Short mmCIF file of the N, C-alpha and C atoms (twelve columns), coordinates in Angstrom:
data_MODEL
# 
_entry.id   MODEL 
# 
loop_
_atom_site.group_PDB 
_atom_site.id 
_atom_site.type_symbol 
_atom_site.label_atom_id 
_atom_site.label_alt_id 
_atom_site.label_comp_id 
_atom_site.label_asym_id 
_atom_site.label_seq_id 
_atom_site.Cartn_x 
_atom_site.Cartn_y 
_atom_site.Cartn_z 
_atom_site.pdbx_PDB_model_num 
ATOM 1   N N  . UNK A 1  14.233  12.485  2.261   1 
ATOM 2   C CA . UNK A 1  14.103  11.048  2.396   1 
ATOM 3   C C  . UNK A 1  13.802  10.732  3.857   1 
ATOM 4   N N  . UNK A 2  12.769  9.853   3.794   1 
ATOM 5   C CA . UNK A 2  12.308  9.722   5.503   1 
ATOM 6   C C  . UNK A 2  13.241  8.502   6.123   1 
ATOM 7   N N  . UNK A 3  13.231  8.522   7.430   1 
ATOM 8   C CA . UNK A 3  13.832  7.209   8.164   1 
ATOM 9   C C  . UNK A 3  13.633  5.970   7.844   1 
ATOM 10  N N  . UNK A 4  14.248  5.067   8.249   1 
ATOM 11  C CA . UNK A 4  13.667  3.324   8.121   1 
ATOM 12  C C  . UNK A 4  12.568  3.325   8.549   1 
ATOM 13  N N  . UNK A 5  12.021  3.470   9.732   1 
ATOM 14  C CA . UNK A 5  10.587  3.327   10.294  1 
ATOM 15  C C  . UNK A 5  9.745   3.874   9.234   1 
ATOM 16  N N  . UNK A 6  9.456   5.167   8.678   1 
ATOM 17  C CA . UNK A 6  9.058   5.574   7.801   1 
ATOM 18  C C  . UNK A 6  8.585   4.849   6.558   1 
ATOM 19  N N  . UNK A 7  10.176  4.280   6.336   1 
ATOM 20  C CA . UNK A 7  9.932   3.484   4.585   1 
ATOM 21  C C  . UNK A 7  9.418   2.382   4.865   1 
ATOM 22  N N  . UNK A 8  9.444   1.702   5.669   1 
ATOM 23  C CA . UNK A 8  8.675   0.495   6.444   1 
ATOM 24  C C  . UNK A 8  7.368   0.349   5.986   1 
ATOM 25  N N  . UNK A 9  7.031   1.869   6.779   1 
ATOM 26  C CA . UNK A 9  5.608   1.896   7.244   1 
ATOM 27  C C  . UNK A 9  4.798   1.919   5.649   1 
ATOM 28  N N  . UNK A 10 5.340   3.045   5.191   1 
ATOM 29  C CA . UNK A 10 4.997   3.478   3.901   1 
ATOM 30  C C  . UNK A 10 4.956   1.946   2.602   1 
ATOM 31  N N  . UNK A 11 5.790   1.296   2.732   1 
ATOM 32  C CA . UNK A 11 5.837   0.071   2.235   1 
ATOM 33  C C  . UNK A 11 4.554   -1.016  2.374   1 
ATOM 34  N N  . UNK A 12 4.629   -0.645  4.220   1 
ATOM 35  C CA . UNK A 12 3.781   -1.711  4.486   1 
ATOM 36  C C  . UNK A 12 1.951   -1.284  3.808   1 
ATOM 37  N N  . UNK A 13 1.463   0.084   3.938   1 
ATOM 38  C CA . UNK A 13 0.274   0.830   3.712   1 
ATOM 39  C C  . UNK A 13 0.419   0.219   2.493   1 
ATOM 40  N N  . UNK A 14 1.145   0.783   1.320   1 
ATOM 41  C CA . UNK A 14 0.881   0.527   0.343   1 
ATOM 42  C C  . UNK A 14 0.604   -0.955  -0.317  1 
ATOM 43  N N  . UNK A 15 1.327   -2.212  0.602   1 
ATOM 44  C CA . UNK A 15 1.434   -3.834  0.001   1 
ATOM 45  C C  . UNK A 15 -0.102  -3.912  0.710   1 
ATOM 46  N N  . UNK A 16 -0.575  -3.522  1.984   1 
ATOM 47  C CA . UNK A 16 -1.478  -4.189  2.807   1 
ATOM 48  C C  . UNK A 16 -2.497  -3.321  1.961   1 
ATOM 49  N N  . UNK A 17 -2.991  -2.403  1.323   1 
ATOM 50  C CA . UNK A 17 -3.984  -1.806  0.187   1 
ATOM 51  C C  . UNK A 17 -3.859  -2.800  -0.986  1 
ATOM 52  N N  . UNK A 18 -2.917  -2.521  -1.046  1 
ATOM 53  C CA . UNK A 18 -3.208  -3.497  -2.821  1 
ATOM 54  C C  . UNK A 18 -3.541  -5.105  -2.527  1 
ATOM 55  N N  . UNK A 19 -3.620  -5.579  -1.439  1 
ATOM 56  C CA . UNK A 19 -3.740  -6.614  -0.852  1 
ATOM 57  C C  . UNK A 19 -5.215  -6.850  -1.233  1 
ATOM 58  N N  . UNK A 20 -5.739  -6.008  -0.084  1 
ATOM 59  C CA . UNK A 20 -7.461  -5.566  -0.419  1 
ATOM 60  C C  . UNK A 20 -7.939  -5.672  -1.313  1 
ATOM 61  N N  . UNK A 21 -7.035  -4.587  -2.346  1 
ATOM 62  C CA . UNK A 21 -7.297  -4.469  -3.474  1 
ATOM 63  C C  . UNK A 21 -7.744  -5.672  -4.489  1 
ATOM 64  N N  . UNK A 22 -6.672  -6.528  -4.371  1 
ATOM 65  C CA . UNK A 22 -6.534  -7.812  -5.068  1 
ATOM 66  C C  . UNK A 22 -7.964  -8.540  -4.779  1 
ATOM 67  N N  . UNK A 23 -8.225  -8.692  -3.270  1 
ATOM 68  C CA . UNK A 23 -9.484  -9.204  -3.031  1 
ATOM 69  C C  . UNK A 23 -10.833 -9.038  -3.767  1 
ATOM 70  N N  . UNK A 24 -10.644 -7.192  -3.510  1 
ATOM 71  C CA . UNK A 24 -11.825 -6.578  -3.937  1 
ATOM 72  C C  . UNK A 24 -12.397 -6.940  -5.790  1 
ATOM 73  N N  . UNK A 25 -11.084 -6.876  -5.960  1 
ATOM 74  C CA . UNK A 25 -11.166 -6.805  -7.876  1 
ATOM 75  C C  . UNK A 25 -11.324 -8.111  -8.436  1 
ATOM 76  N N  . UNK A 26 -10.931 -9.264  -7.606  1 
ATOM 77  C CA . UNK A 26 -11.238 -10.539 -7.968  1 
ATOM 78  C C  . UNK A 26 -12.542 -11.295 -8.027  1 
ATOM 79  N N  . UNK A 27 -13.164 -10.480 -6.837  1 
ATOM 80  C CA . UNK A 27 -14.744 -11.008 -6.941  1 
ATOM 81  C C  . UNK A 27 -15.646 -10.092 -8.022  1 
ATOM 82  N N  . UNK A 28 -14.867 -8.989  -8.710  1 
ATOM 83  C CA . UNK A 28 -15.627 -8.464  -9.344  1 
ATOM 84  C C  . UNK A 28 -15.665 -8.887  -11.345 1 
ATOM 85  N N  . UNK A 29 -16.837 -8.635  -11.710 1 
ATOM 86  C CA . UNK A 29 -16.925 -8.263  -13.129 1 
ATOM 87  C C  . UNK A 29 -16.243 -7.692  -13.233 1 
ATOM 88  N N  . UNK A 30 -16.426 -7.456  -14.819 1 
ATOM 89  C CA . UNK A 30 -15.789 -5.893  -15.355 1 
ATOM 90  C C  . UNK A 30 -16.864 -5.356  -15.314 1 
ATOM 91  N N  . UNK A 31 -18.063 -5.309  -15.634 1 
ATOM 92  C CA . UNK A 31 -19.029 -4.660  -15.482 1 
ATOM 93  C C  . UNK A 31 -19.293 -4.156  -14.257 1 
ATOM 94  N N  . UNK A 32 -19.145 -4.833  -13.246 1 
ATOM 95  C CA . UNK A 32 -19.331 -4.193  -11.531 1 
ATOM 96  C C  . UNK A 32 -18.471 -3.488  -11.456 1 
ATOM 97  N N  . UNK A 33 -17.307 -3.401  -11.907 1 
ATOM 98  C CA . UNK A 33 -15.897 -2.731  -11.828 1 
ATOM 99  C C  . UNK A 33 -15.968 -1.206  -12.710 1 
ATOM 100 N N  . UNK A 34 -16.886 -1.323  -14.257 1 
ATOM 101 C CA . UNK A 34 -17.063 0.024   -14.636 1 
ATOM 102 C C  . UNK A 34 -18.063 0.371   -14.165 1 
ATOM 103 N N  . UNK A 35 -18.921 -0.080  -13.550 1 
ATOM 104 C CA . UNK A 35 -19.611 0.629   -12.722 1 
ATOM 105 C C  . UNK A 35 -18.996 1.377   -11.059 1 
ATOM 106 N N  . UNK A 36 -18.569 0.552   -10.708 1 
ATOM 107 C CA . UNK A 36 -18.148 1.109   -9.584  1 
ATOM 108 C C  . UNK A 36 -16.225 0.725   -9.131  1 
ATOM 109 N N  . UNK A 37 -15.355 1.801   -10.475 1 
ATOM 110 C CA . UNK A 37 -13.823 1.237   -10.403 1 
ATOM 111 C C  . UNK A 37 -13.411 1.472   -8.676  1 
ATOM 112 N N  . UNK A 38 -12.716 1.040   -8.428  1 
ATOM 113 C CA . UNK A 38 -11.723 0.740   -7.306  1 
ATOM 114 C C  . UNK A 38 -10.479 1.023   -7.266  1 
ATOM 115 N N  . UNK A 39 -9.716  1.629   -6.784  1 
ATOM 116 C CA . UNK A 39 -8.339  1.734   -6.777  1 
ATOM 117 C C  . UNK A 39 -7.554  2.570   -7.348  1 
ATOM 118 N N  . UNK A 40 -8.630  3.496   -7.609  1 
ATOM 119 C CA . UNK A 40 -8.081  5.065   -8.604  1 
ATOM 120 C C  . UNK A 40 -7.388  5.544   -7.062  1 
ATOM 121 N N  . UNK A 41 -7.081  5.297   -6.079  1 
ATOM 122 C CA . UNK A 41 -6.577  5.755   -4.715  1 
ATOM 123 C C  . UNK A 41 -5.136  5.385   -4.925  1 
ATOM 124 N N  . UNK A 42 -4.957  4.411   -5.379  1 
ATOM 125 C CA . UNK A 42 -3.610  3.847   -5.219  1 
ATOM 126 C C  . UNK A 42 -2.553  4.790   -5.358  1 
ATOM 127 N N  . UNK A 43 -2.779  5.929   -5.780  1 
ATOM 128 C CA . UNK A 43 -1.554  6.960   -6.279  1 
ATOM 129 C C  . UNK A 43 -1.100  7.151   -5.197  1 
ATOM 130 N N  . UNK A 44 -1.771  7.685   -4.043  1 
ATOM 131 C CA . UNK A 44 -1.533  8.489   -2.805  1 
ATOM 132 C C  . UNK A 44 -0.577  7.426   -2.111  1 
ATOM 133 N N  . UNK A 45 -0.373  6.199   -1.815  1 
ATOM 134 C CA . UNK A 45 0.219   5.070   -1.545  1 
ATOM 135 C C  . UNK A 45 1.532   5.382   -2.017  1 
ATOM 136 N N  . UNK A 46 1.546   5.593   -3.266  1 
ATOM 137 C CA . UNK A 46 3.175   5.287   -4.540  1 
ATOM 138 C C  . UNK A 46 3.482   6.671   -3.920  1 
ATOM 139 N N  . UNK A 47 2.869   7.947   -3.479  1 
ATOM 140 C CA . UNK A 47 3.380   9.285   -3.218  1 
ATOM 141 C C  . UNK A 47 3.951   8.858   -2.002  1 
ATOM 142 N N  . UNK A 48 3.842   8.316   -1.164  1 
ATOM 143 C CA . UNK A 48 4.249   7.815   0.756   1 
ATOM 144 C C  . UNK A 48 5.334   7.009   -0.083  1 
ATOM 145 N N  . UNK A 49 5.373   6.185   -1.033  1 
ATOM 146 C CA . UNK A 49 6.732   5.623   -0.448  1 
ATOM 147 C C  . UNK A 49 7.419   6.291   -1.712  1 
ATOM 148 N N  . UNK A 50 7.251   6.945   -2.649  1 
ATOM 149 C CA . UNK A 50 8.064   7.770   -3.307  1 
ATOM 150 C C  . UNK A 50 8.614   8.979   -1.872  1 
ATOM 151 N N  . UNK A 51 7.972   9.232   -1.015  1 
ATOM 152 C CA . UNK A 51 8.499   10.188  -0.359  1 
ATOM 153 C C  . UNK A 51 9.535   9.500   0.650   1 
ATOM 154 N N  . UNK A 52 9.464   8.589   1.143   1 
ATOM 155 C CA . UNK A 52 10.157  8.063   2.244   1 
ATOM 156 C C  . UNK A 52 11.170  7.260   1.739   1 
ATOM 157 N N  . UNK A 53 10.693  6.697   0.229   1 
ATOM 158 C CA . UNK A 53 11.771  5.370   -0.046  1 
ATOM 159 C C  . UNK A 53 12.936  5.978   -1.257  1 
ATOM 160 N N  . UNK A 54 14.055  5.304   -1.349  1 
ATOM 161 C CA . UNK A 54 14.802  5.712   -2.734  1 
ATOM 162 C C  . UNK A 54 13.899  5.130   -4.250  1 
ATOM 163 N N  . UNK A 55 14.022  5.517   -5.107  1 
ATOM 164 C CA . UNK A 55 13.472  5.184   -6.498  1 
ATOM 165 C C  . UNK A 55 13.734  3.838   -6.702  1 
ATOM 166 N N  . UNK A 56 14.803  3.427   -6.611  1 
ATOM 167 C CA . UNK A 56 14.855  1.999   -6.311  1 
ATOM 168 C C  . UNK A 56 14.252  1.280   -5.168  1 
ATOM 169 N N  . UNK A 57 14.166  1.686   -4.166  1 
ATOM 170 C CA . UNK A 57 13.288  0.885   -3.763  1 
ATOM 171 C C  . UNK A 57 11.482  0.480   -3.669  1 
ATOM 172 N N  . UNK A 58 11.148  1.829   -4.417  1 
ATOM 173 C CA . UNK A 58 9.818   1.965   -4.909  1 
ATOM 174 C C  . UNK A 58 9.258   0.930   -6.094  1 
ATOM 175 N N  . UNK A 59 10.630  0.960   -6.683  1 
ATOM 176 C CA . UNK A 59 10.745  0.260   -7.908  1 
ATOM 177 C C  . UNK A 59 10.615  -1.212  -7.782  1 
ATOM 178 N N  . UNK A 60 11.606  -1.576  -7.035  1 
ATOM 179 C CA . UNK A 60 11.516  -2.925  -5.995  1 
ATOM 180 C C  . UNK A 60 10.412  -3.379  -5.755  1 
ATOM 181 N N  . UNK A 61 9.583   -2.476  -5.172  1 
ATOM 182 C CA . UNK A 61 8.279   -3.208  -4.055  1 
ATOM 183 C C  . UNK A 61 6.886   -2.860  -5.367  1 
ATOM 184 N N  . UNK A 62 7.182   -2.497  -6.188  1 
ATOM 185 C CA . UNK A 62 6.152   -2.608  -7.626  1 
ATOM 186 C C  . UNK A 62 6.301   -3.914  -8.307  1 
ATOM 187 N N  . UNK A 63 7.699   -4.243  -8.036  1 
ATOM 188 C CA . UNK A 63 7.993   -5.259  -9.235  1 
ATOM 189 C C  . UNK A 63 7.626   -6.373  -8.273  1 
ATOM 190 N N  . UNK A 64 7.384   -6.323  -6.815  1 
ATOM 191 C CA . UNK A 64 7.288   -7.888  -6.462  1 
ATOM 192 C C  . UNK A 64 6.753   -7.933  -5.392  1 
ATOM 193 N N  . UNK A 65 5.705   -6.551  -5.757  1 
ATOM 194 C CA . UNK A 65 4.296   -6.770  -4.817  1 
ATOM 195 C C  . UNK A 65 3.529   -8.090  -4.193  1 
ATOM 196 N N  . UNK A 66 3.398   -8.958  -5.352  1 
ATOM 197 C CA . UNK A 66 2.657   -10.011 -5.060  1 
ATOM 198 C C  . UNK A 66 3.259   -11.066 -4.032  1 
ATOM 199 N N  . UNK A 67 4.703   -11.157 -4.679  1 
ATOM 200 C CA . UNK A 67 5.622   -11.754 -3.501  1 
ATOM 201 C C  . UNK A 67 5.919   -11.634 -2.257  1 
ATOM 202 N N  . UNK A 68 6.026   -10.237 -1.927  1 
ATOM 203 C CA . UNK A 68 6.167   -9.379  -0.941  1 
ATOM 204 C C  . UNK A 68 4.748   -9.466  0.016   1 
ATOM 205 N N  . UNK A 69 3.648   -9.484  -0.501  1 
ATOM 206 C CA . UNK A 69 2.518   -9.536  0.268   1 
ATOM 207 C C  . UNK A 69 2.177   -11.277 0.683   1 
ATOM 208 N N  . UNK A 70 2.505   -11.968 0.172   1 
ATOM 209 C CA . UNK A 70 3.028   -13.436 0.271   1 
ATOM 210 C C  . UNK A 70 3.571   -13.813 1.156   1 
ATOM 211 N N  . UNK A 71 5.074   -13.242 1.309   1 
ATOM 212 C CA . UNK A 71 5.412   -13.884 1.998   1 
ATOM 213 C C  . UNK A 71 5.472   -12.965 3.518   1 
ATOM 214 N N  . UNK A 72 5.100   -11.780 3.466   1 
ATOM 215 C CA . UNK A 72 5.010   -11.227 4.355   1 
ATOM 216 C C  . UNK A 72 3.557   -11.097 5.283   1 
ATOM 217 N N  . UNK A 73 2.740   -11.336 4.982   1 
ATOM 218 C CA . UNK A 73 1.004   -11.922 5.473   1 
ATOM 219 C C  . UNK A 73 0.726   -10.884 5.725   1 
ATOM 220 N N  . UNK A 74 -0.703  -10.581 6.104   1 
ATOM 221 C CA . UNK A 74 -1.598  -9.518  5.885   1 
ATOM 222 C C  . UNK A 74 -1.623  -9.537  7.215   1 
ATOM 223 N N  . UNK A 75 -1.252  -9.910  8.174   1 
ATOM 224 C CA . UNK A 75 -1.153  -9.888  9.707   1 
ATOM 225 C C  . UNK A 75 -0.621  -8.679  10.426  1 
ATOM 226 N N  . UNK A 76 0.893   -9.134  9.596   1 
ATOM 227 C CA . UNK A 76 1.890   -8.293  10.177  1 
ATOM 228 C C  . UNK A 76 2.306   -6.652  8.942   1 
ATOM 229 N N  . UNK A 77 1.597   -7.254  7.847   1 
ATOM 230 C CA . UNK A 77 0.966   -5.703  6.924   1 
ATOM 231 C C  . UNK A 77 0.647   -5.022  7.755   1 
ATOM 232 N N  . UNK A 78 -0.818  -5.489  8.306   1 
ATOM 233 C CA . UNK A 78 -1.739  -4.560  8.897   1 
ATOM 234 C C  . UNK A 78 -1.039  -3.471  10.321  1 
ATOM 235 N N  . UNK A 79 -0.848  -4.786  10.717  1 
ATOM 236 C CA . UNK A 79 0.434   -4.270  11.829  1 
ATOM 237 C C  . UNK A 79 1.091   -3.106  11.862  1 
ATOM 238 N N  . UNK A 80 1.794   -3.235  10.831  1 
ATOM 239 C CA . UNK A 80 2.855   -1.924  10.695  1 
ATOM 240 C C  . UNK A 80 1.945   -0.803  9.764   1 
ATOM 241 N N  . UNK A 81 1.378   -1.259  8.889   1 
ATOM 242 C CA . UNK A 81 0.308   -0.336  7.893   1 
ATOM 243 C C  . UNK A 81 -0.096  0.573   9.200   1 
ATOM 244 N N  . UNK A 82 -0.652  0.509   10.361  1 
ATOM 245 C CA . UNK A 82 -1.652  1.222   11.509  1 
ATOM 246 C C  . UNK A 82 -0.426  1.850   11.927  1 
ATOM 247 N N  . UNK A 83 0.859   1.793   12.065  1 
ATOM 248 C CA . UNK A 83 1.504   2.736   12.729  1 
ATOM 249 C C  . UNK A 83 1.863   4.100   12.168  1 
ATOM 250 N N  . UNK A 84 2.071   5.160   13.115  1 
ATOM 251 C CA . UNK A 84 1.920   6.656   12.267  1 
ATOM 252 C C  . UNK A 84 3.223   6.637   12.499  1 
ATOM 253 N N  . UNK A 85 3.584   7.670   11.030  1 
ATOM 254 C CA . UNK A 85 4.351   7.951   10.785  1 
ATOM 255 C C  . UNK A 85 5.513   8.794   11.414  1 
ATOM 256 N N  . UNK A 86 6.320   9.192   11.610  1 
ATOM 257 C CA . UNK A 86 6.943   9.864   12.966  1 
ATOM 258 C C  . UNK A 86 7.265   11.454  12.716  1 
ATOM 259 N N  . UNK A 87 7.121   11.825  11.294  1 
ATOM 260 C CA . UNK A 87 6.811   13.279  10.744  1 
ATOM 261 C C  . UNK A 87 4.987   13.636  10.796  1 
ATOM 262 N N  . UNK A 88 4.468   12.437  11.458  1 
ATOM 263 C CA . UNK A 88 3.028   13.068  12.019  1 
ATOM 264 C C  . UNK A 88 1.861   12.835  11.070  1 
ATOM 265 N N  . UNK A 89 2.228   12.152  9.875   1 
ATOM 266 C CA . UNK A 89 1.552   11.465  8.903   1 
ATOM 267 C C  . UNK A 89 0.601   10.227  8.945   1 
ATOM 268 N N  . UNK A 90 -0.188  10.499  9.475   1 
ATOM 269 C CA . UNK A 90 -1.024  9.449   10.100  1 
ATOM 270 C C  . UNK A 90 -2.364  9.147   9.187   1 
ATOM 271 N N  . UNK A 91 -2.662  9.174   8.023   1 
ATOM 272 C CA . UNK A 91 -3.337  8.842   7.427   1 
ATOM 273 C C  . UNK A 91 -3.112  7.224   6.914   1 
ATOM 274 N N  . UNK A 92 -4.151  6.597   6.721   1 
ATOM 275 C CA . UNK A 92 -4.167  4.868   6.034   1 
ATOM 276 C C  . UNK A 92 -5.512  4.723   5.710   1 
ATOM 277 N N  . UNK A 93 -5.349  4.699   4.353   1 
ATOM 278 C CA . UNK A 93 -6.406  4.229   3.570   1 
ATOM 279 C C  . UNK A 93 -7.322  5.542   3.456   1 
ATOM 280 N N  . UNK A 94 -6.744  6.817   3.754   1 
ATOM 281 C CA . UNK A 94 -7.854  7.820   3.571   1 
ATOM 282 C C  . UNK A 94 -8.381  8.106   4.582   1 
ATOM 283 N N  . UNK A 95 -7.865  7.892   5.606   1 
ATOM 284 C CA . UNK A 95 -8.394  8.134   6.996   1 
ATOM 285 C C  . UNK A 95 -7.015  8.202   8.092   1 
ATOM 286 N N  . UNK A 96 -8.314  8.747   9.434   1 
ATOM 287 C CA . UNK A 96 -6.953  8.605   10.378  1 
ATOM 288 C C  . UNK A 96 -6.561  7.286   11.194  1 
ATOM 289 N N  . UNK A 97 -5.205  7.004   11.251  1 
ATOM 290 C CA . UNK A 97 -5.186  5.553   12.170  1 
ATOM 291 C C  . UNK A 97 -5.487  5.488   13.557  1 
# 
């Protein structure tokens, strides 16, 4: 189980993606969408905070994603989303930060 900073961070990557996400999928068809799906990535996200967070709290931040990205703004997401991890895990979004 990783540190607070850790579950933070891992929290934050994953709300500030599905954030995007939300964007991305709203302007789309379904047809633009089976043509070109989006968000088959999301697993790697739920693996960071399955690794850092308790099951309950994974559980938590699924059930009230939308809220959570609400009231927490895509500002201060991004914010913490860009910080590396302190076991040296520095990937976001599939890349390095």
């Amino acid at each position: 189980m990783g540190n607070k900073r850790n579950q933070v961070i891992a929290i934050a990557r994953f709300l500030a993606y599905k954030a995007e996400l939300n964007k991305q999928i709203e302007n789309m068809s379904e047809e633009q969408y089976m043509q070109n799906p989006v968000g088959l990535d999301v697993g790697q996200y739920v693996e960071d905070m399955m690794k850092y967070c308790t099951e309950h709290t994974v559980d938590t931040v699924l059930k009230n994603q939308n809220e959570m990205i609400a009231r927490l703004g895509m500002e201060y997401l991004s914010a913490i989303a860009f910080m590396p991890y302190i076991d040296g895990g520095e990937t976001y979004a599939g890349q390095q930060a």
